[in-house]
Amino acid sequence: MDLQLKNRTYLVTGGSSGIGLATVAMLLDEGANVVTCARDVDRLNAALDPLPGADRRLTAACDVRDRDAVAALVEAGRDRFGGVDGLVNNAGNSRMKPRAETTLDDWRDEFDLKFSSVVNTVDAALPLLRKSTAASIVNISAVLARQPETRLVTTSAARAGLLNFSKSLSLELAGEGIRVNSVSLGLVDTGQWQRRYEKSGFDGSFEEWEAEIAADRGIGLGRFGRADEVAFQIVSLLSPRSSYITGTSIDVCGGVARYV
């Protein structure tokens, strides 16, 4: 199926690994232009080097918490490809820390990375999105937004705020034809779970270790998700074929969500 992404331009934050990298690869496979960033541009370029479509991608070092740097990234994308048709706000890892050990600076840093960064990209890209015939924003959230985890208290709160903001933004921009959706993650192996397995000393295969954790966490499908499984949902939401979908959140979590 043609997702109608060819020659359109998408900005993906956090493109050097995991879900961001898988999303960039899928967009390039669909013939899209991609603007992507990471704080370590050398690592980003090394990750993208094996992918096809070198002439259809633009990379840059960018800390998404830096409003001016984000604005410069969007401007560079406009200069290279003529505009921006969509955003994927993906930057940010989980912060494993209980509330009693969380400092005020931890709270500020978490919200700056997972919430303010999205405000930065949206504000910078909106003038270009308004010129697109198929504008779409996809914000990466987590089931933690509606099913909090005490070991991830700052991440749970920041994701909840982002999910609420995404809904508000979808209502605000619907009249302009700009769609806003979220993809909420469960446990996805983007490399970190493999590293934890290697350090765990578990006497068995990764699949056996994974299945034990999945059972403990109540993941219905009995395993972790994969980055490409998440990327497929992201790219589908970016597609003009999803033109009647806005203001929603799609869970990619293997059935771990318990809310209705």
PDB file of C-alpha atoms in Angstrom:
ATOM      1  CA  MET A   1       0.000   0.000   0.000  1.00  0.00           C
ATOM      2  CA  ASP A   2       1.236   3.467  -0.887  1.00  0.00           C
ATOM      3  CA  LEU A   3       1.159   5.594   2.283  1.00  0.00           C
ATOM      4  CA  GLN A   4       1.441   8.759   0.165  1.00  0.00           C
ATOM      5  CA  LEU A   5       4.553   9.948   1.991  1.00  0.00           C
ATOM      6  CA  LYS A   6       6.842  10.187  -1.019  1.00  0.00           C
ATOM      7  CA  ASN A   7       8.542  13.597  -1.395  1.00  0.00           C
ATOM      8  CA  ARG A   8       6.942  14.888   1.811  1.00  0.00           C
ATOM      9  CA  THR A   9       9.211  16.058   4.629  1.00  0.00           C
ATOM     10  CA  TYR A  10       9.145  14.924   8.253  1.00  0.00           C
ATOM     11  CA  LEU A  11      11.106  16.002  11.292  1.00  0.00           C
ATOM     12  CA  VAL A  12      11.952  13.214  13.747  1.00  0.00           C
ATOM     13  CA  THR A  13      13.652  14.084  17.029  1.00  0.00           C
ATOM     14  CA  GLY A  14      15.942  11.565  18.705  1.00  0.00           C
ATOM     15  CA  GLY A  15      16.789   9.745  15.486  1.00  0.00           C
ATOM     16  CA  SER A  16      20.050   8.053  16.472  1.00  0.00           C
ATOM     17  CA  SER A  17      18.631   4.874  18.014  1.00  0.00           C
ATOM     18  CA  GLY A  18      15.574   2.865  18.919  1.00  0.00           C
ATOM     19  CA  ILE A  19      12.162   4.107  17.868  1.00  0.00           C
ATOM     20  CA  GLY A  20      13.495   7.299  16.324  1.00  0.00           C
ATOM     21  CA  LEU A  21      15.942   5.425  14.126  1.00  0.00           C
ATOM     22  CA  ALA A  22      13.312   2.866  13.107  1.00  0.00           C
ATOM     23  CA  THR A  23      10.927   5.688  12.193  1.00  0.00           C
ATOM     24  CA  VAL A  24      13.551   7.461  10.104  1.00  0.00           C
ATOM     25  CA  ALA A  25      14.320   4.209   8.272  1.00  0.00           C
ATOM     26  CA  MET A  26      10.657   3.547   7.533  1.00  0.00           C
ATOM     27  CA  LEU A  27      10.052   7.081   6.271  1.00  0.00           C
ATOM     28  CA  LEU A  28      13.067   6.847   3.978  1.00  0.00           C
ATOM     29  CA  ASP A  29      11.786   3.511   2.676  1.00  0.00           C
ATOM     30  CA  GLU A  30       8.513   5.259   1.823  1.00  0.00           C
ATOM     31  CA  GLY A  31      10.363   7.882  -0.213  1.00  0.00           C
ATOM     32  CA  ALA A  32       9.989  10.730   2.268  1.00  0.00           C
ATOM     33  CA  ASN A  33      12.538  13.386   3.144  1.00  0.00           C
ATOM     34  CA  VAL A  34      13.646  13.291   6.774  1.00  0.00           C
ATOM     35  CA  VAL A  35      15.114  15.933   9.045  1.00  0.00           C
ATOM     36  CA  THR A  36      16.411  14.338  12.222  1.00  0.00           C
ATOM     37  CA  CYS A  37      18.569  15.271  15.176  1.00  0.00           C
ATOM     38  CA  ALA A  38      20.348  14.045  18.269  1.00  0.00           C
ATOM     39  CA  ARG A  39      22.685  15.627  20.748  1.00  0.00           C
ATOM     40  CA  ASP A  40      25.545  13.508  19.371  1.00  0.00           C
ATOM     41  CA  VAL A  41      25.507  14.104  15.612  1.00  0.00           C
ATOM     42  CA  ASP A  42      28.430  11.731  14.988  1.00  0.00           C
ATOM     43  CA  ARG A  43      26.495   8.870  16.571  1.00  0.00           C
ATOM     44  CA  LEU A  44      23.432   9.921  14.582  1.00  0.00           C
ATOM     45  CA  ASN A  45      25.293   9.912  11.270  1.00  0.00           C
ATOM     46  CA  ALA A  46      26.870   6.542  12.036  1.00  0.00           C
ATOM     47  CA  ALA A  47      23.437   5.056  12.770  1.00  0.00           C
ATOM     48  CA  LEU A  48      21.952   6.431   9.550  1.00  0.00           C
ATOM     49  CA  ASP A  49      24.903   5.608   7.314  1.00  0.00           C
ATOM     50  CA  PRO A  50      23.669   2.103   6.331  1.00  0.00           C
ATOM     51  CA  LEU A  51      20.233   3.428   5.370  1.00  0.00           C
ATOM     52  CA  PRO A  52      19.255   4.287   1.792  1.00  0.00           C
ATOM     53  CA  GLY A  53      18.230   7.777   0.715  1.00  0.00           C
ATOM     54  CA  ALA A  54      21.230   9.788   1.867  1.00  0.00           C
ATOM     55  CA  ASP A  55      20.115  12.613  -0.433  1.00  0.00           C
ATOM     56  CA  ARG A  56      16.718  12.695   1.293  1.00  0.00           C
ATOM     57  CA  ARG A  57      17.890  13.229   4.847  1.00  0.00           C
ATOM     58  CA  LEU A  58      19.286  16.113   6.854  1.00  0.00           C
ATOM     59  CA  THR A  59      20.974  15.542  10.206  1.00  0.00           C
ATOM     60  CA  ALA A  60      22.014  17.990  12.876  1.00  0.00           C
ATOM     61  CA  ALA A  61      23.196  18.171  16.463  1.00  0.00           C
ATOM     62  CA  CYS A  62      20.322  19.587  18.481  1.00  0.00           C
ATOM     63  CA  ASP A  63      19.237  19.565  22.105  1.00  0.00           C
ATOM     64  CA  VAL A  64      15.452  19.769  21.837  1.00  0.00           C
ATOM     65  CA  ARG A  65      15.324  21.634  25.143  1.00  0.00           C
ATOM     66  CA  ASP A  66      17.076  24.548  23.405  1.00  0.00           C
ATOM     67  CA  ARG A  67      14.342  26.595  21.739  1.00  0.00           C
ATOM     68  CA  ASP A  68      16.720  28.478  19.442  1.00  0.00           C
ATOM     69  CA  ALA A  69      18.440  25.269  18.331  1.00  0.00           C
ATOM     70  CA  VAL A  70      15.098  23.696  17.457  1.00  0.00           C
ATOM     71  CA  ALA A  71      14.069  26.772  15.475  1.00  0.00           C
ATOM     72  CA  ALA A  72      17.363  26.589  13.560  1.00  0.00           C
ATOM     73  CA  LEU A  73      16.771  22.891  12.812  1.00  0.00           C
ATOM     74  CA  VAL A  74      13.312  23.576  11.379  1.00  0.00           C
ATOM     75  CA  GLU A  75      14.701  26.450   9.315  1.00  0.00           C
ATOM     76  CA  ALA A  76      17.430  24.184   7.948  1.00  0.00           C
ATOM     77  CA  GLY A  77      14.795  21.631   6.953  1.00  0.00           C
ATOM     78  CA  ARG A  78      12.807  24.294   5.158  1.00  0.00           C
ATOM     79  CA  ASP A  79      15.888  25.529   3.313  1.00  0.00           C
ATOM     80  CA  ARG A  80      16.841  21.987   2.243  1.00  0.00           C
ATOM     81  CA  PHE A  81      13.444  20.512   1.376  1.00  0.00           C
ATOM     82  CA  GLY A  82      11.112  23.477   1.038  1.00  0.00           C
ATOM     83  CA  GLY A  83       8.876  22.823   4.034  1.00  0.00           C
ATOM     84  CA  VAL A  84       7.785  20.421   6.764  1.00  0.00           C
ATOM     85  CA  ASP A  85       4.738  18.137   6.545  1.00  0.00           C
ATOM     86  CA  GLY A  86       4.970  16.458   9.910  1.00  0.00           C
ATOM     87  CA  LEU A  87       6.674  16.093  13.267  1.00  0.00           C
ATOM     88  CA  VAL A  88       7.557  13.070  15.364  1.00  0.00           C
ATOM     89  CA  ASN A  89       8.392  14.179  18.891  1.00  0.00           C
ATOM     90  CA  ASN A  90      10.361  11.202  20.132  1.00  0.00           C
ATOM     91  CA  ALA A  91      13.313  12.486  22.181  1.00  0.00           C
ATOM     92  CA  GLY A  92      13.670  11.319  25.768  1.00  0.00           C
ATOM     93  CA  ASN A  93      14.299   8.182  27.830  1.00  0.00           C
ATOM     94  CA  SER A  94      12.591   6.958  30.992  1.00  0.00           C
ATOM     95  CA  ARG A  95      13.895   8.149  34.368  1.00  0.00           C
ATOM     96  CA  MET A  96      13.948   5.268  36.843  1.00  0.00           C
ATOM     97  CA  LYS A  97      13.702   6.999  40.213  1.00  0.00           C
ATOM     98  CA  PRO A  98      11.126   6.846  43.028  1.00  0.00           C
ATOM     99  CA  ARG A  99       9.591  10.070  44.312  1.00  0.00           C
ATOM    100  CA  ALA A 100      11.488  10.050  47.619  1.00  0.00           C
ATOM    101  CA  GLU A 101      14.790  10.196  45.733  1.00  0.00           C
ATOM    102  CA  THR A 102      13.647  12.753  43.148  1.00  0.00           C
ATOM    103  CA  THR A 103      14.970  16.289  43.441  1.00  0.00           C
ATOM    104  CA  LEU A 104      13.291  19.432  42.166  1.00  0.00           C
ATOM    105  CA  ASP A 105      15.962  19.625  39.482  1.00  0.00           C
ATOM    106  CA  ASP A 106      15.010  16.092  38.406  1.00  0.00           C
ATOM    107  CA  TRP A 107      11.394  17.211  37.980  1.00  0.00           C
ATOM    108  CA  ARG A 108      12.407  20.285  36.007  1.00  0.00           C
ATOM    109  CA  ASP A 109      14.761  18.333  33.745  1.00  0.00           C
ATOM    110  CA  GLU A 110      12.181  15.642  33.025  1.00  0.00           C
ATOM    111  CA  PHE A 111       9.457  18.107  32.075  1.00  0.00           C
ATOM    112  CA  ASP A 112      11.908  20.162  30.056  1.00  0.00           C
ATOM    113  CA  LEU A 113      12.957  17.104  28.046  1.00  0.00           C
ATOM    114  CA  LYS A 114       9.584  15.444  27.553  1.00  0.00           C
ATOM    115  CA  PHE A 115       7.183  18.395  27.563  1.00  0.00           C
ATOM    116  CA  SER A 116       8.901  21.697  26.805  1.00  0.00           C
ATOM    117  CA  SER A 117      10.801  20.114  23.921  1.00  0.00           C
ATOM    118  CA  VAL A 118       7.503  19.307  22.204  1.00  0.00           C
ATOM    119  CA  VAL A 119       6.321  22.872  22.672  1.00  0.00           C
ATOM    120  CA  ASN A 120       9.592  23.994  21.073  1.00  0.00           C
ATOM    121  CA  THR A 121       9.204  21.859  17.944  1.00  0.00           C
ATOM    122  CA  VAL A 122       5.511  22.620  17.525  1.00  0.00           C
ATOM    123  CA  ASP A 123       6.021  26.374  17.840  1.00  0.00           C
ATOM    124  CA  ALA A 124       8.921  26.319  15.388  1.00  0.00           C
ATOM    125  CA  ALA A 125       7.221  24.123  12.798  1.00  0.00           C
ATOM    126  CA  LEU A 126       3.643  25.449  12.859  1.00  0.00           C
ATOM    127  CA  PRO A 127       4.173  28.129  10.175  1.00  0.00           C
ATOM    128  CA  LEU A 128       5.408  25.404   7.800  1.00  0.00           C
ATOM    129  CA  LEU A 129       2.797  22.839   8.825  1.00  0.00           C
ATOM    130  CA  ARG A 130       0.088  25.365   7.983  1.00  0.00           C
ATOM    131  CA  LYS A 131       1.339  25.362   4.397  1.00  0.00           C
ATOM    132  CA  SER A 132       1.222  21.572   4.078  1.00  0.00           C
ATOM    133  CA  THR A 133      -1.694  19.737   2.472  1.00  0.00           C
ATOM    134  CA  ALA A 134      -1.286  16.801   4.883  1.00  0.00           C
ATOM    135  CA  ALA A 135       0.159  18.130   8.144  1.00  0.00           C
ATOM    136  CA  SER A 136       0.488  15.717  11.040  1.00  0.00           C
ATOM    137  CA  ILE A 137       2.113  15.664  14.473  1.00  0.00           C
ATOM    138  CA  VAL A 138       2.802  12.442  16.379  1.00  0.00           C
ATOM    139  CA  ASN A 139       3.906  12.708  20.001  1.00  0.00           C
ATOM    140  CA  ILE A 140       5.506   9.689  21.662  1.00  0.00           C
ATOM    141  CA  SER A 141       3.993   9.074  25.074  1.00  0.00           C
ATOM    142  CA  ALA A 142       3.607   5.980  27.256  1.00  0.00           C
ATOM    143  CA  VAL A 143       0.925   3.940  28.980  1.00  0.00           C
ATOM    144  CA  LEU A 144       2.469   5.470  32.124  1.00  0.00           C
ATOM    145  CA  ALA A 145       0.523   8.617  31.258  1.00  0.00           C
ATOM    146  CA  ARG A 146      -2.693   6.871  32.323  1.00  0.00           C
ATOM    147  CA  GLN A 147      -1.265   3.973  34.316  1.00  0.00           C
ATOM    148  CA  PRO A 148       1.422   5.522  36.567  1.00  0.00           C
ATOM    149  CA  GLU A 149       4.441   3.599  37.800  1.00  0.00           C
ATOM    150  CA  THR A 150       5.868   4.677  41.166  1.00  0.00           C
ATOM    151  CA  ARG A 151       9.397   3.704  40.084  1.00  0.00           C
ATOM    152  CA  LEU A 152       9.025   6.130  37.164  1.00  0.00           C
ATOM    153  CA  VAL A 153       7.182   8.935  38.901  1.00  0.00           C
ATOM    154  CA  THR A 154       8.644  11.875  36.956  1.00  0.00           C
ATOM    155  CA  THR A 155       8.249  10.128  33.614  1.00  0.00           C
ATOM    156  CA  SER A 156       4.657   9.166  34.446  1.00  0.00           C
ATOM    157  CA  ALA A 157       3.781  12.759  35.276  1.00  0.00           C
ATOM    158  CA  ALA A 158       5.557  14.256  32.265  1.00  0.00           C
ATOM    159  CA  ARG A 159       3.906  11.769  29.896  1.00  0.00           C
ATOM    160  CA  ALA A 160       0.489  12.551  31.387  1.00  0.00           C
ATOM    161  CA  GLY A 161       1.065  16.239  30.790  1.00  0.00           C
ATOM    162  CA  LEU A 162       2.149  15.586  27.212  1.00  0.00           C
ATOM    163  CA  LEU A 163      -0.892  13.401  26.525  1.00  0.00           C
ATOM    164  CA  ASN A 164      -3.168  16.174  27.783  1.00  0.00           C
ATOM    165  CA  PHE A 165      -1.315  18.789  25.738  1.00  0.00           C
ATOM    166  CA  SER A 166      -1.590  16.621  22.623  1.00  0.00           C
ATOM    167  CA  LYS A 167      -5.362  16.417  22.997  1.00  0.00           C
ATOM    168  CA  SER A 168      -5.639  20.174  23.505  1.00  0.00           C
ATOM    169  CA  LEU A 169      -3.417  20.802  20.495  1.00  0.00           C
ATOM    170  CA  SER A 170      -5.498  18.479  18.320  1.00  0.00           C
ATOM    171  CA  LEU A 171      -8.622  20.492  19.120  1.00  0.00           C
ATOM    172  CA  GLU A 172      -6.874  23.799  18.517  1.00  0.00           C
ATOM    173  CA  LEU A 173      -5.397  22.826  15.145  1.00  0.00           C
ATOM    174  CA  ALA A 174      -8.144  20.630  13.691  1.00  0.00           C
ATOM    175  CA  GLY A 175      -9.775  23.568  11.959  1.00  0.00           C
ATOM    176  CA  GLU A 176      -6.518  24.217  10.115  1.00  0.00           C
ATOM    177  CA  GLY A 177      -6.287  20.624   8.934  1.00  0.00           C
ATOM    178  CA  ILE A 178      -3.323  19.780  11.175  1.00  0.00           C
ATOM    179  CA  ARG A 179      -3.744  16.411  12.865  1.00  0.00           C
ATOM    180  CA  VAL A 180      -2.216  15.634  16.281  1.00  0.00           C
ATOM    181  CA  ASN A 181      -2.013  12.123  17.705  1.00  0.00           C
ATOM    182  CA  SER A 182      -0.041  10.168  20.283  1.00  0.00           C
ATOM    183  CA  VAL A 183       1.559   6.740  20.389  1.00  0.00           C
ATOM    184  CA  SER A 184       1.719   5.363  23.925  1.00  0.00           C
ATOM    185  CA  LEU A 185       4.405   2.790  24.625  1.00  0.00           C
ATOM    186  CA  GLY A 186       4.692  -0.161  26.931  1.00  0.00           C
ATOM    187  CA  LEU A 187       7.955  -2.067  27.339  1.00  0.00           C
ATOM    188  CA  VAL A 188       9.829  -1.767  24.052  1.00  0.00           C
ATOM    189  CA  ASP A 189      13.287  -3.245  23.539  1.00  0.00           C
ATOM    190  CA  THR A 190      15.281  -0.537  21.819  1.00  0.00           C
ATOM    191  CA  GLY A 191      18.561  -2.075  22.965  1.00  0.00           C
ATOM    192  CA  GLN A 192      18.464  -1.280  26.645  1.00  0.00           C
ATOM    193  CA  TRP A 193      16.690  -4.515  27.602  1.00  0.00           C
ATOM    194  CA  GLN A 194      19.273  -6.577  25.747  1.00  0.00           C
ATOM    195  CA  ARG A 195      21.996  -4.776  27.703  1.00  0.00           C
ATOM    196  CA  ARG A 196      20.182  -5.420  30.972  1.00  0.00           C
ATOM    197  CA  TYR A 197      19.878  -9.087  30.087  1.00  0.00           C
ATOM    198  CA  GLU A 198      23.621  -9.332  29.419  1.00  0.00           C
ATOM    199  CA  LYS A 199      24.328  -7.844  32.846  1.00  0.00           C
ATOM    200  CA  SER A 200      21.662  -9.847  34.683  1.00  0.00           C
ATOM    201  CA  GLY A 201      23.507 -13.146  34.966  1.00  0.00           C
ATOM    202  CA  PHE A 202      20.286 -14.933  34.006  1.00  0.00           C
ATOM    203  CA  ASP A 203      20.859 -18.624  33.263  1.00  0.00           C
ATOM    204  CA  GLY A 204      18.829 -18.892  30.092  1.00  0.00           C
ATOM    205  CA  SER A 205      18.106 -17.237  26.760  1.00  0.00           C
ATOM    206  CA  PHE A 206      17.048 -13.640  26.243  1.00  0.00           C
ATOM    207  CA  GLU A 207      13.607 -14.894  25.182  1.00  0.00           C
ATOM    208  CA  GLU A 208      13.193 -16.807  28.453  1.00  0.00           C
ATOM    209  CA  TRP A 209      14.338 -13.797  30.495  1.00  0.00           C
ATOM    210  CA  GLU A 210      12.049 -11.525  28.496  1.00  0.00           C
ATOM    211  CA  ALA A 211       9.079 -13.836  29.037  1.00  0.00           C
ATOM    212  CA  GLU A 212       9.623 -13.844  32.819  1.00  0.00           C
ATOM    213  CA  ILE A 213       9.653 -10.050  32.954  1.00  0.00           C
ATOM    214  CA  ALA A 214       6.629  -9.843  30.661  1.00  0.00           C
ATOM    215  CA  ALA A 215       4.699 -12.207  32.947  1.00  0.00           C
ATOM    216  CA  ASP A 216       5.697 -10.188  36.019  1.00  0.00           C
ATOM    217  CA  ARG A 217       4.580  -6.918  34.369  1.00  0.00           C
ATOM    218  CA  GLY A 218       1.331  -8.368  33.052  1.00  0.00           C
ATOM    219  CA  ILE A 219       2.122  -8.023  29.346  1.00  0.00           C
ATOM    220  CA  GLY A 220      -0.552 -10.053  27.586  1.00  0.00           C
ATOM    221  CA  LEU A 221       1.554 -10.955  24.535  1.00  0.00           C
ATOM    222  CA  GLY A 222       4.336 -12.253  26.759  1.00  0.00           C
ATOM    223  CA  ARG A 223       7.235 -10.270  25.295  1.00  0.00           C
ATOM    224  CA  PHE A 224       8.685  -6.802  24.784  1.00  0.00           C
ATOM    225  CA  GLY A 225       7.771  -4.684  21.801  1.00  0.00           C
ATOM    226  CA  ARG A 226      10.191  -3.890  18.977  1.00  0.00           C
ATOM    227  CA  ALA A 227      11.143  -0.490  17.643  1.00  0.00           C
ATOM    228  CA  ASP A 228       9.842  -1.260  14.154  1.00  0.00           C
ATOM    229  CA  GLU A 229       6.426  -2.203  15.566  1.00  0.00           C
ATOM    230  CA  VAL A 230       6.171   1.265  17.100  1.00  0.00           C
ATOM    231  CA  ALA A 231       7.559   2.967  13.994  1.00  0.00           C
ATOM    232  CA  PHE A 232       4.839   1.378  11.848  1.00  0.00           C
ATOM    233  CA  GLN A 233       2.124   3.034  13.948  1.00  0.00           C
ATOM    234  CA  ILE A 234       3.923   6.378  13.864  1.00  0.00           C
ATOM    235  CA  VAL A 235       4.357   6.332  10.093  1.00  0.00           C
ATOM    236  CA  SER A 236       0.753   5.213   9.617  1.00  0.00           C
ATOM    237  CA  LEU A 237      -0.471   8.197  11.634  1.00  0.00           C
ATOM    238  CA  LEU A 238       1.720  10.545   9.592  1.00  0.00           C
ATOM    239  CA  SER A 239       0.231   9.197   6.375  1.00  0.00           C
ATOM    240  CA  PRO A 240      -2.476  11.187   4.589  1.00  0.00           C
ATOM    241  CA  ARG A 241      -4.391   7.893   4.524  1.00  0.00           C
ATOM    242  CA  SER A 242      -5.041   8.511   8.248  1.00  0.00           C
ATOM    243  CA  SER A 243      -6.636  11.871   7.447  1.00  0.00           C
ATOM    244  CA  TYR A 244      -9.687  11.274   9.680  1.00  0.00           C
ATOM    245  CA  ILE A 245      -7.658  10.417  12.781  1.00  0.00           C
ATOM    246  CA  THR A 246      -6.791  13.183  15.227  1.00  0.00           C
ATOM    247  CA  GLY A 247      -6.805  13.651  18.974  1.00  0.00           C
ATOM    248  CA  THR A 248      -6.306   9.967  19.700  1.00  0.00           C
ATOM    249  CA  SER A 249      -3.652   7.845  21.384  1.00  0.00           C
ATOM    250  CA  ILE A 250      -2.707   4.409  20.072  1.00  0.00           C
ATOM    251  CA  ASP A 251      -1.252   2.000  22.638  1.00  0.00           C
ATOM    252  CA  VAL A 252       1.660  -0.129  21.437  1.00  0.00           C
ATOM    253  CA  CYS A 253       2.116  -2.090  24.625  1.00  0.00           C
ATOM    254  CA  GLY A 254       1.396  -5.778  24.119  1.00  0.00           C
ATOM    255  CA  GLY A 255      -1.760  -5.583  26.230  1.00  0.00           C
ATOM    256  CA  VAL A 256      -0.169  -4.254  29.422  1.00  0.00           C
ATOM    257  CA  ALA A 257      -2.616  -1.335  29.669  1.00  0.00           C
ATOM    258  CA  ARG A 258      -5.419  -1.983  32.161  1.00  0.00           C
ATOM    259  CA  TYR A 259      -7.512   1.143  31.547  1.00  0.00           C
ATOM    260  CA  VAL A 260     -10.567   1.169  29.292  1.00  0.00           C
TER     261      VAL A 260
END
